[in-house]
Short mmCIF file of C-alpha atoms in Angstrom, two decimals:
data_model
loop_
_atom_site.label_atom_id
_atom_site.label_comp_id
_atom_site.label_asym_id
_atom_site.label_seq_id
_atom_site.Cartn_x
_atom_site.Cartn_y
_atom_site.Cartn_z
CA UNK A 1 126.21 93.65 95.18
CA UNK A 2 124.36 90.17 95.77
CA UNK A 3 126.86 87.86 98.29
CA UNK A 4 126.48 84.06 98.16
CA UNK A 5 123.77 83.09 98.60
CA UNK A 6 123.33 79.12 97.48
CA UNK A 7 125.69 77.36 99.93
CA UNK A 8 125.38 73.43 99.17
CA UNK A 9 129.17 72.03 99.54
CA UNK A 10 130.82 69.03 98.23
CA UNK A 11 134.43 68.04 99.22
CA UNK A 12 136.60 67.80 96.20
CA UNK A 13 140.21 67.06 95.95
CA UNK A 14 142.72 70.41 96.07
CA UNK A 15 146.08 71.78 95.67
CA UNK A 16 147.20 73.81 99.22
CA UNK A 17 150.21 74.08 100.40
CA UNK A 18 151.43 77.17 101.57
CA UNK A 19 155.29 76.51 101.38
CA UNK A 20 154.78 76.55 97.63
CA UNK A 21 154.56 72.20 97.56
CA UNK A 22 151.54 70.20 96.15
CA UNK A 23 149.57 69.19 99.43
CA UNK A 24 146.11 67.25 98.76
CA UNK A 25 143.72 68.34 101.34
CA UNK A 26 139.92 67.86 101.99
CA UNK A 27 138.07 71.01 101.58
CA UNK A 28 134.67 72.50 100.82
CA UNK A 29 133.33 73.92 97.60
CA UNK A 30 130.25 75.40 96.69
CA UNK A 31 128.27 73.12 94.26
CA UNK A 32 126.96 75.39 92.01
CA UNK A 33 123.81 74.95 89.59
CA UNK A 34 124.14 74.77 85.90
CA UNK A 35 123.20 78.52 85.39
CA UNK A 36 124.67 80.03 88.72
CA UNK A 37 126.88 82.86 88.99
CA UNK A 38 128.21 83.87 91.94
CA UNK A 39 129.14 87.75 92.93
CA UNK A 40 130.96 88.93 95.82
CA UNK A 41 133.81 91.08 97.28
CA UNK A 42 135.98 88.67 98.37
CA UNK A 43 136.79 85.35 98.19
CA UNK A 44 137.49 82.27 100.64
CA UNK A 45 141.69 81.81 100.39
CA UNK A 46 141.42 78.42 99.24
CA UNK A 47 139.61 79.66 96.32
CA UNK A 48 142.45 81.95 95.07
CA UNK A 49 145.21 79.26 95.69
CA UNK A 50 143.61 76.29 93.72
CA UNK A 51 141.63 78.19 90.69
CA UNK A 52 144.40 80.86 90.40
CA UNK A 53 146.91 78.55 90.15
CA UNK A 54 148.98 78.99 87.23
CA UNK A 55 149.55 75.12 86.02
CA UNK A 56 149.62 74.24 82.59
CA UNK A 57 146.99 71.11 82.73
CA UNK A 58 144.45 72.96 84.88
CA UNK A 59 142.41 69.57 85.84
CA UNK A 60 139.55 70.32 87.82
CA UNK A 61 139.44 74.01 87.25
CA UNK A 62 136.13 73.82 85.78
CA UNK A 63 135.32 77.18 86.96
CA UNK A 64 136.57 81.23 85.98
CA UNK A 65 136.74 83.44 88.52
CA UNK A 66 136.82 86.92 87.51
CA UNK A 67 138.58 89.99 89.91
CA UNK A 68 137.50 93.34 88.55
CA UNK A 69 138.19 96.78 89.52
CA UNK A 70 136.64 99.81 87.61
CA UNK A 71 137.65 103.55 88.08
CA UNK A 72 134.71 106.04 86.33
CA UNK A 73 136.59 108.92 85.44
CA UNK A 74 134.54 112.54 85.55
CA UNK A 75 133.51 115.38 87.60
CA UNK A 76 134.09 112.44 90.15
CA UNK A 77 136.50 109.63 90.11
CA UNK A 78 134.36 106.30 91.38
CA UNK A 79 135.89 103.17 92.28
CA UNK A 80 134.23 99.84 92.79
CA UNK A 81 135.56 96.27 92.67
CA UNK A 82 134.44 92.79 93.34
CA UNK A 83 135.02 89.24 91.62
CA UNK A 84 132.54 86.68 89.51
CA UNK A 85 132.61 83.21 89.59
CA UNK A 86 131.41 81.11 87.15
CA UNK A 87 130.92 77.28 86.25
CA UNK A 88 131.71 77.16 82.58
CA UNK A 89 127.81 76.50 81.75
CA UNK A 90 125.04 78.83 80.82
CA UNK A 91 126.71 82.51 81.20
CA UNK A 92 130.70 82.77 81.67
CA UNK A 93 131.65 85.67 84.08
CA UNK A 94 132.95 87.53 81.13
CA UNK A 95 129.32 88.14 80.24
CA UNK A 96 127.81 88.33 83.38
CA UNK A 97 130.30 91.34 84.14
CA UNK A 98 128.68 93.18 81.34
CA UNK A 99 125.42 91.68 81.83
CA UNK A 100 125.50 92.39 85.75
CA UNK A 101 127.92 94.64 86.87
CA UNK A 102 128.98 97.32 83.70
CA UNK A 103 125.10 97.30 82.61
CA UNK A 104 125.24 101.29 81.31
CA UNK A 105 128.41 103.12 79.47
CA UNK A 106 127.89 107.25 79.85
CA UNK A 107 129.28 108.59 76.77
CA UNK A 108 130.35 111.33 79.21
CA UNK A 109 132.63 109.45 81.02
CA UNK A 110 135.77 107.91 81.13
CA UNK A 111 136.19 104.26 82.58
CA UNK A 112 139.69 101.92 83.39
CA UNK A 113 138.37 98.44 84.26
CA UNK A 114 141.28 95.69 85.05
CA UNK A 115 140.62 92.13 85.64
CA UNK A 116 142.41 89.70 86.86
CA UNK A 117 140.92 86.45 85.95
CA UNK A 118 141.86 82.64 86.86
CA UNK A 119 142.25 81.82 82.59
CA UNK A 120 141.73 83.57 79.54
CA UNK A 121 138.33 84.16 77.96
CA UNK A 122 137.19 81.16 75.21
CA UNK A 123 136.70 82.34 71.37
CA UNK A 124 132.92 83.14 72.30
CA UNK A 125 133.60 85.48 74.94
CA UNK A 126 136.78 87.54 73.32
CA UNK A 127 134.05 88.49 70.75
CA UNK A 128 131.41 89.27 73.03
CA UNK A 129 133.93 91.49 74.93
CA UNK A 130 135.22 93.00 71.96
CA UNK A 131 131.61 93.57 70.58
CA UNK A 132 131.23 95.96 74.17
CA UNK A 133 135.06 97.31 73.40
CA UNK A 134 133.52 98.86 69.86
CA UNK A 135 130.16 99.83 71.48
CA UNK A 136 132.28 101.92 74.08
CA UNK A 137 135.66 103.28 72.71
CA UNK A 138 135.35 105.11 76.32
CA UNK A 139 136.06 101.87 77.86
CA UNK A 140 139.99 101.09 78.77
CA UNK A 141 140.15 97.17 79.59
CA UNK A 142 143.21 95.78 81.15
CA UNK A 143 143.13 91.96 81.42
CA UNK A 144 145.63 89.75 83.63
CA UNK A 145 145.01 86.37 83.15
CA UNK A 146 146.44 83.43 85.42
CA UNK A 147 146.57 80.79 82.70
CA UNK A 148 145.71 81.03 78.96
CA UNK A 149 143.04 78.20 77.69
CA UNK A 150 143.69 76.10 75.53
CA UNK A 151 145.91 78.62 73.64
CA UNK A 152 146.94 75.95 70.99
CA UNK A 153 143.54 76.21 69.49
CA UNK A 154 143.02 78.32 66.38
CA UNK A 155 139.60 80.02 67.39
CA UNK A 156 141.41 80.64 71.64
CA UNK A 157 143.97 82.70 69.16
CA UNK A 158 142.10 84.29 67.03
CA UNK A 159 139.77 85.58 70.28
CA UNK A 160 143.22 86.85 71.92
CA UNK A 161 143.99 88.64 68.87
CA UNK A 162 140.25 89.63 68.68
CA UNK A 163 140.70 90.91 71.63
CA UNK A 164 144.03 93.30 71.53
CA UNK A 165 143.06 94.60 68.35
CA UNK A 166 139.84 95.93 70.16
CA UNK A 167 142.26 97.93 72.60
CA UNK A 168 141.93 95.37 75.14
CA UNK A 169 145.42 95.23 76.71
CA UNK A 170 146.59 91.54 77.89
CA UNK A 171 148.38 90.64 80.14
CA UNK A 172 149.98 87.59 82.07
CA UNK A 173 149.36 87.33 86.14
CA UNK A 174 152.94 87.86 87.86
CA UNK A 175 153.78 87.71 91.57
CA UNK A 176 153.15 91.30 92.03
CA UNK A 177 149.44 90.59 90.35
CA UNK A 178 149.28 87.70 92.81
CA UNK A 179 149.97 89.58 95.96
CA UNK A 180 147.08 92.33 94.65
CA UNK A 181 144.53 89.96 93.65
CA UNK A 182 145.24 88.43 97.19
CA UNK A 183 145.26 91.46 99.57
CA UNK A 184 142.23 92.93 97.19
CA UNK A 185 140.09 90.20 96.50
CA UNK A 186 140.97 87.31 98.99
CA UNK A 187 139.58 86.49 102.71
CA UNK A 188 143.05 86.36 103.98
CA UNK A 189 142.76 86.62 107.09
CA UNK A 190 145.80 88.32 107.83
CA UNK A 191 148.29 86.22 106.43
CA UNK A 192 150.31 87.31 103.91
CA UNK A 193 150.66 85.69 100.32
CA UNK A 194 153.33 82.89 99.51
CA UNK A 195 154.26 82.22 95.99
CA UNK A 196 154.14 78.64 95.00
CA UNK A 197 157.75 76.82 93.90
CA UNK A 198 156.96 77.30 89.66
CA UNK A 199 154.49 80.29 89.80
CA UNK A 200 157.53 82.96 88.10
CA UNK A 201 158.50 79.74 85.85
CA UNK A 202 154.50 79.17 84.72
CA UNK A 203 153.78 83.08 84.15
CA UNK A 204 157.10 83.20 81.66
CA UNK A 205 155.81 80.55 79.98
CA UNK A 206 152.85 81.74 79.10
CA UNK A 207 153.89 85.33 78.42
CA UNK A 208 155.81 83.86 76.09
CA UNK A 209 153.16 81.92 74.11
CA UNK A 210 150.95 84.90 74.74
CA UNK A 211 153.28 87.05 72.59
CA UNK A 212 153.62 84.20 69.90
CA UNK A 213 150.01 84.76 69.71
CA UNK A 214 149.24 88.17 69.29
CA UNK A 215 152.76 88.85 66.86
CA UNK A 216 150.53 86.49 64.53
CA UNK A 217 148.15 88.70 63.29
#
C-alpha cells in the first residue's frame, strides 16, 4: 500500500486537548492537491482527534478519512486494513476504496469489510456504494460513522436509506469504536485514548437522528 508521499504543510487552526477541553494549537497539515488521495496504515494522532471529532458544526473538516478493515473469508481467512483520506474534491475515499483498495470481488469468497469513517458518505457516494453492494451480494459492509453530514438534507437521507436497504449496516462511532479506531489506525505513540467532555452526548445524538432516518423509508 502507497504511504504519503506529497508532504507540503500548512499550519491551520485545531481542536487538541487531551483532557477532553477545546485547546487551539498550531499544528501541521498536509496540503493536499485537488485530486489527491492519500493511503496509509496509520495516521498522525492529531489527525484522529480533530477530523474524528464528533461535533455537530464540523467547520474546517473539509476532509473524510476513511478506517477500513476487510476479512476474506475461504480456504483462508485474510485480513488487511488501512485508512483513506480524502479532500472532498475529485474522488471521495468512498470511491477510491473500491477504486484502489477492493478492486476484484471472487464470487468464491466471502468478505466482512467495516469502516470507520470521520462522517457519513454524501447522496453520490451511498449510491455508488450501494451500486458495488448489488454487484457483490458476497460483500458484508459495516459502516461506523463519526458524524452524519448534513443529515437534514433530503438526498443525505435518501443515500442513508439507499444505503441500509443495500445490506449496508450503519452505525454511529461510540467510545469503544474510538478506542479501536485509535489503537488500530492511529500513531499513538503509546498513549492511551481520552474521550473528549461531549463525545457519549454527540454519538446519542446522532444515533438518534440516524434512526429517524432510516424508520422513514
Amino acid at each position: 500500500m502507497a504511504e504519503n508521499t506529497k508532504k507540503d504543510t500548512k499550519k491551520i487552526e485545531q481542536e487538541e486537548g487531551a483532557d477532553g477541553e477545546a485547546d487551539t494549537e498550531k499544528v501541521e497539515l498536509l496540503d493536499l492537491g485537488p485530486f489527491e488521495i492519500i493511503f496509509g496504515q496509520r495516521m498522525p494522532s492529531y489527525f484522529f482527534k480533530f477530523q474524528f471529532k464528533n461535533v455537530e458544526y464540523s467547520s474546517g473538516r473539509n476532509k473524510t478519512f476513511l478506517c477500513y478493515s476487510i476479512e476474506q473469508q475461504g480456504k483462508e481467512c485474510e485480513r488487511s486494513e488501512g485508512y483513506v483520506e480524502d479532500e472532498h474534491t475529485g474522488m471521495h475515499a468512498e470511491e477510491a476504496f473500491f477504486t484502489n483498495i477492493f478492486q476484484e470481488c471472487d464470487g468464491s469468497l466471502s468478505y466482512a469489510i467495516i469502516w470507520h469513517v470521520s462522517s457519513s458518505p454524501c447522496a453520490a457516494c451511498a449510491s455508488k456504494i450501494a451500486e458495488q453492494l448489488s454487484k457483490c451480494p458476497n460483500v458484508h459492509l459495516t459502516l461506523f460513522m463519526a458524524r452524519l453530514f448534513m443529515w437534514e438534507e433530503p438526498e443525505i437521507q435518501q443515500g442513508l436509506q439507499q444505503l441500509q436497504a443495500a445490506g449496508c449496516r450503519l452505525r454511529i462511532m461510540k467510545a469503544s469504536e474510538y478506542n479501536y479506531c485509535w489503537n488500530t489506525f492511529v500513531d499513538n505513540e503509546g498513549q492511551a485514548f481520552v474521550p473528549w467532555e461531549d463525545l457519549q452526548d454527540s454519538s446519542m445524538f446522532y444515533e438518534g437522528k440516524l434512526l429517524e432516518i432510516l424508520q422513514h423509508v
